[in-house]
PDB file of C-alpha atoms and ligand atoms in Angstrom:
ATOM      1  CA  MET A  23       0.000   0.000   0.000  1.00 58.00           C
ATOM      2  CA  ALA A  24       1.235   3.506  -0.822  1.00 68.00           C
ATOM      3  CA  ASP A  25       2.286   5.879   1.946  1.00 85.00           C
ATOM      4  CA  ILE A  26      -0.615   7.465   3.763  1.00 94.00           C
ATOM      5  CA  ARG A  27      -0.197  10.615   5.807  1.00 95.00           C
ATOM      6  CA  ASN A  28      -3.358  12.706   5.378  1.00 97.00           C
ATOM      7  CA  ILE A  29      -6.778  11.148   5.957  1.00 98.00           C
ATOM      8  CA  VAL A  30     -10.325  12.471   5.539  1.00 98.00           C
ATOM      9  CA  VAL A  31     -13.129  10.383   7.040  1.00 99.00           C
ATOM     10  CA  LEU A  32     -16.725  11.149   6.047  1.00 98.00           C
ATOM     11  CA  THR A  33     -19.416   9.715   8.306  1.00 98.00           C
ATOM     12  CA  GLY A  34     -23.179   9.410   7.964  1.00 98.00           C
ATOM     13  CA  ALA A  35     -26.166   8.092   9.870  1.00 98.00           C
ATOM     14  CA  GLY A  36     -24.981   4.463   9.567  1.00 98.00           C
ATOM     15  CA  ILE A  37     -22.213   5.020  12.110  1.00 98.00           C
ATOM     16  CA  SER A  38     -24.782   6.003  14.756  1.00 98.00           C
ATOM     17  CA  ALA A  39     -27.359   3.335  13.814  1.00 97.00           C
ATOM     18  CA  GLU A  40     -25.999   0.827  16.332  1.00 98.00           C
ATOM     19  CA  SER A  41     -26.297   3.512  19.032  1.00 98.00           C
ATOM     20  CA  GLY A  42     -30.057   3.439  18.398  1.00 96.00           C
ATOM     21  CA  ILE A  43     -30.328   6.612  16.323  1.00 96.00           C
ATOM     22  CA  ASP A  44     -32.600   6.337  13.274  1.00 91.00           C
ATOM     23  CA  THR A  45     -31.012   6.552   9.838  1.00 94.00           C
ATOM     24  CA  PHE A  46     -32.813   8.502   7.109  1.00 92.00           C
ATOM     25  CA  ARG A  47     -33.240   6.239   4.104  1.00 90.00           C
ATOM     26  CA  SER A  48     -33.394   2.709   5.512  1.00 82.00           C
ATOM     27  CA  ALA A  49     -36.750   0.902   5.686  1.00 79.00           C
ATOM     28  CA  GLY A  50     -38.575   2.573   8.584  1.00 81.00           C
ATOM     29  CA  GLY A  51     -35.995   5.396   8.568  1.00 85.00           C
ATOM     30  CA  LEU A  52     -36.788   9.030   9.344  1.00 86.00           C
ATOM     31  CA  TRP A  53     -37.641   9.999   5.773  1.00 83.00           C
ATOM     32  CA  GLU A  54     -40.147   7.157   5.556  1.00 80.00           C
ATOM     33  CA  GLN A  55     -41.887   8.425   8.697  1.00 84.00           C
ATOM     34  CA  HIS A  56     -41.772  12.129   7.749  1.00 86.00           C
ATOM     35  CA  ARG A  57     -41.695  14.081   4.509  1.00 88.00           C
ATOM     36  CA  VAL A  58     -38.494  16.093   4.077  1.00 88.00           C
ATOM     37  CA  GLU A  59     -40.623  18.977   2.785  1.00 87.00           C
ATOM     38  CA  ASP A  60     -42.599  19.029   6.071  1.00 89.00           C
ATOM     39  CA  VAL A  61     -39.731  19.106   8.556  1.00 92.00           C
ATOM     40  CA  ALA A  62     -36.348  19.744   6.964  1.00 95.00           C
ATOM     41  CA  THR A  63     -36.575  22.881   4.825  1.00 96.00           C
ATOM     42  CA  PRO A  64     -36.641  26.606   5.672  1.00 97.00           C
ATOM     43  CA  GLN A  65     -40.040  26.754   3.946  1.00 96.00           C
ATOM     44  CA  ALA A  66     -41.424  24.101   6.314  1.00 96.00           C
ATOM     45  CA  PHE A  67     -40.186  26.116   9.298  1.00 97.00           C
ATOM     46  CA  ALA A  68     -41.849  29.284   7.979  1.00 97.00           C
ATOM     47  CA  ARG A  69     -45.111  27.423   7.286  1.00 96.00           C
ATOM     48  CA  ASP A  70     -45.418  25.299  10.433  1.00 96.00           C
ATOM     49  CA  PRO A  71     -42.748  26.094  13.035  1.00 97.00           C
ATOM     50  CA  ASP A  72     -44.525  24.069  15.739  1.00 96.00           C
ATOM     51  CA  LEU A  73     -44.252  20.874  13.693  1.00 95.00           C
ATOM     52  CA  VAL A  74     -40.593  21.463  12.855  1.00 97.00           C
ATOM     53  CA  LEU A  75     -39.582  22.426  16.409  1.00 97.00           C
ATOM     54  CA  ARG A  76     -41.391  19.403  17.853  1.00 96.00           C
ATOM     55  CA  PHE A  77     -39.634  17.092  15.363  1.00 95.00           C
ATOM     56  CA  TYR A  78     -36.185  18.421  16.322  1.00 97.00           C
ATOM     57  CA  ASP A  79     -36.990  18.586  20.057  1.00 97.00           C
ATOM     58  CA  MET A  80     -37.725  14.865  19.919  1.00 96.00           C
ATOM     59  CA  ARG A  81     -34.525  14.084  18.024  1.00 96.00           C
ATOM     60  CA  ARG A  82     -32.478  16.274  20.409  1.00 98.00           C
ATOM     61  CA  GLU A  83     -33.921  14.367  23.368  1.00 97.00           C
ATOM     62  CA  ASN A  84     -33.191  10.990  21.745  1.00 97.00           C
ATOM     63  CA  ILE A  85     -29.547  11.666  20.950  1.00 97.00           C
ATOM     64  CA  GLN A  86     -28.905  12.682  24.539  1.00 98.00           C
ATOM     65  CA  LYS A  87     -30.054   9.226  25.684  1.00 97.00           C
ATOM     66  CA  ALA A  88     -27.811   7.430  23.145  1.00 98.00           C
ATOM     67  CA  GLN A  89     -24.229   6.366  23.762  1.00 98.00           C
ATOM     68  CA  PRO A  90     -21.269   6.319  21.352  1.00 98.00           C
ATOM     69  CA  ASN A  91     -20.569   2.852  19.969  1.00 98.00           C
ATOM     70  CA  ALA A  92     -17.380   0.961  19.079  1.00 98.00           C
ATOM     71  CA  ALA A  93     -17.142   2.707  15.691  1.00 99.00           C
ATOM     72  CA  HIS A  94     -17.204   6.199  17.246  1.00 99.00           C
ATOM     73  CA  ALA A  95     -14.653   5.013  19.818  1.00 98.00           C
ATOM     74  CA  ALA A  96     -12.367   3.626  17.109  1.00 98.00           C
ATOM     75  CA  LEU A  97     -12.385   6.916  15.164  1.00 98.00           C
ATOM     76  CA  ALA A  98     -11.602   8.791  18.383  1.00 98.00           C
ATOM     77  CA  ARG A  99      -8.659   6.412  18.898  1.00 98.00           C
ATOM     78  CA  LEU A 100      -7.467   7.146  15.369  1.00 98.00           C
ATOM     79  CA  ASP A 101      -7.792  10.874  16.044  1.00 98.00           C
ATOM     80  CA  GLN A 102      -5.749  10.555  19.216  1.00 98.00           C
ATOM     81  CA  HIS A 103      -2.935   8.462  17.727  1.00 97.00           C
ATOM     82  CA  TRP A 104      -2.718   9.387  14.043  1.00 97.00           C
ATOM     83  CA  GLN A 105       0.328  11.599  13.591  1.00 95.00           C
ATOM     84  CA  GLY A 106      -0.518  12.851  10.114  1.00 95.00           C
ATOM     85  CA  ASN A 107      -3.407  15.137   9.249  1.00 97.00           C
ATOM     86  CA  LEU A 108      -6.852  13.789   9.953  1.00 98.00           C
ATOM     87  CA  LEU A 109     -10.264  15.369   9.474  1.00 98.00           C
ATOM     88  CA  ILE A 110     -13.509  13.648  10.422  1.00 99.00           C
ATOM     89  CA  VAL A 111     -16.331  15.263   8.463  1.00 99.00           C
ATOM     90  CA  THR A 112     -19.687  14.157   9.772  1.00 98.00           C
ATOM     91  CA  GLN A 113     -23.096  14.665   8.218  1.00 98.00           C
ATOM     92  CA  ASN A 114     -24.545  13.602  11.557  1.00 98.00           C
ATOM     93  CA  VAL A 115     -26.127  16.119  13.881  1.00 98.00           C
ATOM     94  CA  ASP A 116     -25.691  13.965  17.006  1.00 98.00           C
ATOM     95  CA  ASP A 117     -22.698  14.523  19.297  1.00 98.00           C
ATOM     96  CA  LEU A 118     -21.502  10.907  19.500  1.00 98.00           C
ATOM     97  CA  HIS A 119     -18.144  11.504  17.772  1.00 98.00           C
ATOM     98  CA  GLU A 120     -17.131  14.154  20.283  1.00 98.00           C
ATOM     99  CA  ARG A 121     -18.541  12.230  23.252  1.00 98.00           C
ATOM    100  CA  ALA A 122     -16.309   9.328  22.172  1.00 98.00           C
ATOM    101  CA  GLY A 123     -13.371  11.761  22.238  1.00 98.00           C
ATOM    102  CA  ALA A 124     -12.870  12.851  18.601  1.00 98.00           C
ATOM    103  CA  GLN A 125     -11.519  16.390  18.235  1.00 98.00           C
ATOM    104  CA  ARG A 126     -10.510  16.875  14.596  1.00 98.00           C
ATOM    105  CA  LEU A 127     -14.190  17.018  13.605  1.00 98.00           C
ATOM    106  CA  ILE A 128     -16.509  19.133  11.446  1.00 98.00           C
ATOM    107  CA  HIS A 129     -20.316  18.920  11.645  1.00 98.00           C
ATOM    108  CA  MET A 130     -21.125  19.910   8.070  1.00 98.00           C
ATOM    109  CA  HIS A 131     -24.915  19.591   8.574  1.00 98.00           C
ATOM    110  CA  GLY A 132     -25.064  21.378  11.949  1.00 98.00           C
ATOM    111  CA  GLU A 133     -25.748  20.031  15.432  1.00 98.00           C
ATOM    112  CA  HIS A 134     -28.783  19.130  17.537  1.00 98.00           C
ATOM    113  CA  LEU A 135     -27.078  20.600  20.593  1.00 98.00           C
ATOM    114  CA  SER A 136     -26.749  24.070  19.098  1.00 98.00           C
ATOM    115  CA  ALA A 137     -29.442  26.726  18.716  1.00 98.00           C
ATOM    116  CA  TRP A 138     -29.169  29.524  16.160  1.00 98.00           C
ATOM    117  CA  CYS A 139     -30.810  32.894  16.747  1.00 98.00           C
ATOM    118  CA  LEU A 140     -32.380  34.350  13.627  1.00 98.00           C
ATOM    119  CA  ALA A 141     -32.505  37.793  15.293  1.00 98.00           C
ATOM    120  CA  CYS A 142     -28.833  38.274  16.296  1.00 98.00           C
ATOM    121  CA  ASP A 143     -27.179  35.368  14.400  1.00 98.00           C
ATOM    122  CA  GLY A 144     -25.700  34.085  17.715  1.00 98.00           C
ATOM    123  CA  ARG A 145     -25.214  30.394  18.406  1.00 98.00           C
ATOM    124  CA  THR A 146     -25.666  28.776  21.829  1.00 98.00           C
ATOM    125  CA  ARG A 147     -25.034  25.249  23.174  1.00 98.00           C
ATOM    126  CA  TRP A 148     -28.561  23.957  23.635  1.00 98.00           C
ATOM    127  CA  HIS A 149     -29.903  20.804  25.322  1.00 98.00           C
ATOM    128  CA  ALA A 150     -33.536  21.748  26.085  1.00 98.00           C
ATOM    129  CA  PRO A 151     -36.635  21.958  23.847  1.00 98.00           C
ATOM    130  CA  LEU A 152     -37.177  24.945  21.541  1.00 98.00           C
ATOM    131  CA  PHE A 153     -40.931  24.452  21.154  1.00 98.00           C
ATOM    132  CA  ASP A 154     -41.771  26.915  23.962  1.00 97.00           C
ATOM    133  CA  ARG A 155     -39.814  29.669  22.155  1.00 98.00           C
ATOM    134  CA  PRO A 156     -37.176  30.391  24.814  1.00 98.00           C
ATOM    135  CA  GLY A 157     -35.319  33.703  24.537  1.00 98.00           C
ATOM    136  CA  CYS A 158     -31.879  33.849  22.957  1.00 98.00           C
ATOM    137  CA  PRO A 159     -29.204  34.107  25.706  1.00 98.00           C
ATOM    138  CA  HIS A 160     -27.408  36.763  23.606  1.00 98.00           C
ATOM    139  CA  CYS A 161     -30.210  39.146  22.589  1.00 98.00           C
ATOM    140  CA  GLY A 162     -33.323  37.956  24.442  1.00 98.00           C
ATOM    141  CA  GLU A 163     -35.426  37.561  21.277  1.00 98.00           C
ATOM    142  CA  ALA A 164     -37.591  34.432  20.935  1.00 97.00           C
ATOM    143  CA  ALA A 165     -36.091  33.664  17.538  1.00 97.00           C
ATOM    144  CA  LEU A 166     -34.126  30.438  18.053  1.00 98.00           C
ATOM    145  CA  ARG A 167     -34.156  27.662  15.474  1.00 98.00           C
ATOM    146  CA  PRO A 168     -32.370  24.303  15.380  1.00 98.00           C
ATOM    147  CA  ASP A 169     -28.804  24.810  14.125  1.00 98.00           C
ATOM    148  CA  ILE A 170     -29.360  22.170  11.451  1.00 98.00           C
ATOM    149  CA  VAL A 171     -28.554  22.588   7.772  1.00 98.00           C
ATOM    150  CA  TRP A 172     -31.869  22.019   6.024  1.00 97.00           C
ATOM    151  CA  PHE A 173     -32.396  21.046   2.394  1.00 96.00           C
ATOM    152  CA  GLY A 174     -31.727  24.116   0.267  1.00 95.00           C
ATOM    153  CA  GLU A 175     -29.208  25.554   2.765  1.00 97.00           C
ATOM    154  CA  MET A 176     -25.426  25.667   2.516  1.00 98.00           C
ATOM    155  CA  PRO A 177     -23.465  23.100   4.568  1.00 98.00           C
ATOM    156  CA  TYR A 178     -20.938  24.482   7.045  1.00 98.00           C
ATOM    157  CA  ARG A 179     -17.175  24.934   6.670  1.00 98.00           C
ATOM    158  CA  MET A 180     -17.049  23.848   3.035  1.00 98.00           C
ATOM    159  CA  ASP A 181     -13.717  25.594   2.380  1.00 98.00           C
ATOM    160  CA  GLU A 182     -11.928  23.671   5.128  1.00 98.00           C
ATOM    161  CA  ILE A 183     -13.455  20.402   3.965  1.00 98.00           C
ATOM    162  CA  ASP A 184     -12.535  20.992   0.315  1.00 98.00           C
ATOM    163  CA  ARG A 185      -8.972  21.889   1.281  1.00 98.00           C
ATOM    164  CA  ALA A 186      -8.562  18.740   3.396  1.00 98.00           C
ATOM    165  CA  ILE A 187      -9.988  16.533   0.636  1.00 98.00           C
ATOM    166  CA  SER A 188      -7.712  18.040  -1.999  1.00 98.00           C
ATOM    167  CA  GLN A 189      -4.706  17.234   0.206  1.00 98.00           C
ATOM    168  CA  CYS A 190      -5.643  13.799   1.508  1.00 98.00           C
ATOM    169  CA  ASP A 191      -3.967  10.502   0.610  1.00 97.00           C
ATOM    170  CA  LEU A 192      -6.902   8.435   1.822  1.00 98.00           C
ATOM    171  CA  PHE A 193     -10.632   9.233   1.805  1.00 98.00           C
ATOM    172  CA  VAL A 194     -12.867   6.916   3.827  1.00 98.00           C
ATOM    173  CA  SER A 195     -16.667   7.030   3.743  1.00 98.00           C
ATOM    174  CA  ILE A 196     -18.516   5.342   6.618  1.00 98.00           C
ATOM    175  CA  GLY A 197     -22.249   4.672   6.973  1.00 98.00           C
ATOM    176  CA  THR A 198     -23.637   7.040   4.372  1.00 98.00           C
ATOM    177  CA  SER A 199     -25.950   6.254   1.467  1.00 96.00           C
ATOM    178  CA  GLY A 200     -24.300   8.760  -0.870  1.00 95.00           C
ATOM    179  CA  ALA A 201     -27.659  10.360  -1.638  1.00 94.00           C
ATOM    180  CA  VAL A 202     -27.015  13.935  -0.510  1.00 96.00           C
ATOM    181  CA  TYR A 203     -24.615  16.411  -2.099  1.00 97.00           C
ATOM    182  CA  PRO A 204     -22.095  17.908  -1.614  1.00 97.00           C
ATOM    183  CA  ALA A 205     -20.960  15.042   0.669  1.00 98.00           C
ATOM    184  CA  ALA A 206     -21.877  12.436  -1.957  1.00 98.00           C
ATOM    185  CA  GLY A 207     -19.437  14.094  -4.360  1.00 98.00           C
ATOM    186  CA  TYR A 208     -16.401  14.020  -2.060  1.00 98.00           C
ATOM    187  CA  VAL A 209     -15.256  10.610  -3.292  1.00 98.00           C
ATOM    188  CA  ARG A 210     -14.954  12.001  -6.834  1.00 98.00           C
ATOM    189  CA  THR A 211     -13.050  15.050  -5.619  1.00 98.00           C
ATOM    190  CA  ALA A 212     -10.712  12.904  -3.550  1.00 98.00           C
ATOM    191  CA  ARG A 213      -9.995  10.662  -6.539  1.00 98.00           C
ATOM    192  CA  HIS A 214      -9.488  13.675  -8.760  1.00 98.00           C
ATOM    193  CA  TYR A 215      -6.661  14.754  -6.442  1.00 98.00           C
ATOM    194  CA  GLY A 216      -5.164  11.266  -6.415  1.00 97.00           C
ATOM    195  CA  ALA A 217      -6.375   9.888  -3.067  1.00 98.00           C
ATOM    196  CA  ARG A 218      -7.115   6.248  -2.411  1.00 98.00           C
ATOM    197  CA  THR A 219     -10.780   5.764  -1.507  1.00 98.00           C
ATOM    198  CA  LEU A 220     -12.449   3.251   0.802  1.00 98.00           C
ATOM    199  CA  GLU A 221     -16.105   2.720   1.649  1.00 98.00           C
ATOM    200  CA  LEU A 222     -17.276   1.050   4.881  1.00 98.00           C
ATOM    201  CA  ASN A 223     -21.051   0.549   4.811  1.00 98.00           C
ATOM    202  CA  LEU A 224     -23.775  -1.968   5.549  1.00 97.00           C
ATOM    203  CA  ASP A 225     -24.965  -2.049   1.905  1.00 95.00           C
ATOM    204  CA  PRO A 226     -23.482  -0.696  -1.312  1.00 94.00           C
ATOM    205  CA  SER A 227     -24.154   3.059  -1.401  1.00 94.00           C
ATOM    206  CA  GLN A 228     -25.229   5.058  -4.445  1.00 93.00           C
ATOM    207  CA  GLY A 229     -21.560   5.936  -4.997  1.00 94.00           C
ATOM    208  CA  SER A 230     -19.995   2.524  -4.359  1.00 97.00           C
ATOM    209  CA  ILE A 231     -18.581   2.128  -7.856  1.00 97.00           C
ATOM    210  CA  MET A 232     -16.503   5.270  -7.322  1.00 97.00           C
ATOM    211  CA  PHE A 233     -14.450   3.720  -4.495  1.00 98.00           C
ATOM    212  CA  HIS A 234     -11.232   1.753  -4.967  1.00 98.00           C
ATOM    213  CA  GLU A 235     -12.353  -0.603  -2.214  1.00 98.00           C
ATOM    214  CA  CYS A 236     -15.667  -1.317  -0.474  1.00 98.00           C
ATOM    215  CA  ARG A 237     -16.103  -3.326   2.692  1.00 98.00           C
ATOM    216  CA  MET A 238     -19.662  -4.253   3.618  1.00 98.00           C
ATOM    217  CA  GLY A 239     -20.773  -4.897   7.188  1.00 98.00           C
ATOM    218  CA  ARG A 240     -21.675  -3.214  10.434  1.00 98.00           C
ATOM    219  CA  ALA A 241     -19.802  -0.092  11.420  1.00 98.00           C
ATOM    220  CA  THR A 242     -19.016  -1.520  14.864  1.00 98.00           C
ATOM    221  CA  ASP A 243     -17.149  -4.401  13.176  1.00 98.00           C
ATOM    222  CA  LEU A 244     -15.592  -2.656  10.183  1.00 98.00           C
ATOM    223  CA  VAL A 245     -14.397   0.607  11.710  1.00 99.00           C
ATOM    224  CA  PRO A 246     -12.403  -0.797  14.668  1.00 98.00           C
ATOM    225  CA  ALA A 247     -10.746  -3.315  12.319  1.00 98.00           C
ATOM    226  CA  TRP A 248      -9.808  -0.592   9.811  1.00 98.00           C
ATOM    227  CA  VAL A 249      -8.463   1.704  12.563  1.00 98.00           C
ATOM    228  CA  ASP A 250      -6.326  -1.167  13.918  1.00 97.00           C
ATOM    229  CA  GLU A 251      -4.895  -1.622  10.409  1.00 96.00           C
ATOM    230  CA  MET A 252      -4.092   2.064  10.073  1.00 97.00           C
ATOM    231  CA  LEU A 253      -2.406   2.350  13.445  1.00 96.00           C
ATOM    232  CA  THR A 254      -0.426  -0.853  12.903  1.00 93.00           C
ATOM    233  CA  HIS A 255       0.943   0.447   9.594  1.00 89.00           C
ATOM    234  CA  GLN A 256       1.448   4.013  10.782  1.00 91.00           C
ATOM    235  CA  ALA A 257       5.034   3.372  11.796  1.00 78.00           C
ATOM    236  CA  ASP A 258       5.883   2.331   8.200  1.00 77.00           C
ATOM    237  CA  TRP A 259       4.214   5.323   6.589  1.00 65.00           C
ATOM    238  CA  LEU A 260       5.093   8.292   8.767  1.00 61.00           C
TER     239      LEU A 260
HETATM  240  N1  APR B 306     -23.182   0.053   9.902  1.00 76.62           N
HETATM  241  C1  APR B 306     -22.789   0.644   8.732  1.00 76.62           C
HETATM  242  N2  APR B 306     -23.629   1.226   7.876  1.00 76.62           N
HETATM  243  C2  APR B 306     -24.936   1.236   8.196  1.00 76.62           C
HETATM  244  C3  APR B 306     -25.428   0.662   9.375  1.00 76.62           C
HETATM  245  C4  APR B 306     -24.488   0.049  10.251  1.00 76.62           C
HETATM  246  N3  APR B 306     -24.849  -0.524  11.399  1.00 76.62           N
HETATM  247  N4  APR B 306     -26.769   0.832   9.402  1.00 76.62           N
HETATM  248  C5  APR B 306     -27.107   1.477   8.280  1.00 76.62           C
HETATM  249  N5  APR B 306     -25.995   1.712   7.530  1.00 76.62           N
HETATM  250  C6  APR B 306     -25.898   2.409   6.260  1.00 76.62           C
HETATM  251  C7  APR B 306     -27.075   2.190   5.339  1.00 76.62           C
HETATM  252  O1  APR B 306     -26.869   1.023   4.545  1.00 76.62           O
HETATM  253  C8  APR B 306     -27.085   3.463   4.498  1.00 76.62           C
HETATM  254  O2  APR B 306     -26.293   3.305   3.318  1.00 76.62           O
HETATM  255  O3  APR B 306     -25.865   3.789   6.519  1.00 76.62           O
HETATM  256  C9  APR B 306     -26.403   4.487   5.407  1.00 76.62           C
HETATM  257  C10 APR B 306     -27.345   5.565   5.948  1.00 76.62           C
HETATM  258  O4  APR B 306     -27.848   6.320   4.887  1.00 76.62           O
HETATM  259  P1  APR B 306     -28.860   7.524   5.123  1.00 76.62           P
HETATM  260  O5  APR B 306     -29.975   7.091   6.005  1.00 76.62           O
HETATM  261  O6  APR B 306     -29.218   8.050   3.785  1.00 76.62           O
HETATM  262  O7  APR B 306     -28.008   8.585   5.957  1.00 76.62           O
HETATM  263  P2  APR B 306     -26.917   9.632   5.429  1.00 76.62           P
HETATM  264  O8  APR B 306     -26.191   9.106   4.254  1.00 76.62           O
HETATM  265  O9  APR B 306     -26.127  10.044   6.614  1.00 76.62           O
HETATM  266  O10 APR B 306     -27.826  10.848   4.977  1.00 76.62           O
HETATM  267  C11 APR B 306     -27.213  12.023   4.497  1.00 76.62           C
HETATM  268  O11 APR B 306     -29.327  13.089   4.396  1.00 76.62           O
HETATM  269  O12 APR B 306     -31.413  13.903   5.053  1.00 76.62           O
HETATM  270  C12 APR B 306     -30.133  13.884   5.225  1.00 76.62           C
HETATM  271  O13 APR B 306     -29.157  15.639   6.337  1.00 76.62           O
HETATM  272  C13 APR B 306     -29.440  14.268   6.459  1.00 76.62           C
HETATM  273  O14 APR B 306     -27.087  14.122   6.961  1.00 76.62           O
HETATM  274  C14 APR B 306     -28.183  13.434   6.381  1.00 76.62           C
HETATM  275  C15 APR B 306     -28.008  13.225   4.889  1.00 76.62           C
END
């Protein structure tokens, strides 16, 4: 295997599935139970804020009861011990990567535990419901919304992510269906810049054919095994 120094890991709902958090597109997943247009767009929030706030209040409560699993723990171990560059880009809005100990992390689709004030643009760590329209701790206005990137909105920190992908030697995609852009396009970008690409997922994703290698199985099996491999070979590469 060629030398590997810089790694980008993209994660999706599949990595949190074994922690009991619903995925979006599996049978019985969130988007089978709810229409995206009703709960995950700025238009839905303008039309029926009660429905949207209740939906996210429930999800926020659920993630706080969940625990990180062996896959989150393995990525945190990689973060702690990998001496080259590493960036974990998650599409997930739960906090399980950071609770497992990961630090080199970007939440490109926002976070359940953050509230965004539409009056003053301030952001606040938030664990409680938003349905009752609490005041913003910065400006006092009752204008808080979930700090979640909805369909039709721009994901966060795209410049940093693009830069890391253009410089990585290995791009690894874990537990994502490859249905939502721009994340679904990262494998192409990584290949364009010459990176090796690896997919770890339960089923083939929509982008599977783009990867050099695909390993199918549960995240709690595949991710610890892959991290062990990386850390074992690190001494040869760095
Ligand atoms: N281990 C590994 N992979 C799993 C597991 C598991 N235990 N369980 C499910 N998966 C895989 C599924 O096979 C599927 O390919 O995880 C993937 C989850 O896909 P989605 O539900 O589409 O979730 P994701 O790709 O993260 O969605 C992307 O869409 O609506 C949005 O904004 C939301 O960030 C989300 C984005």
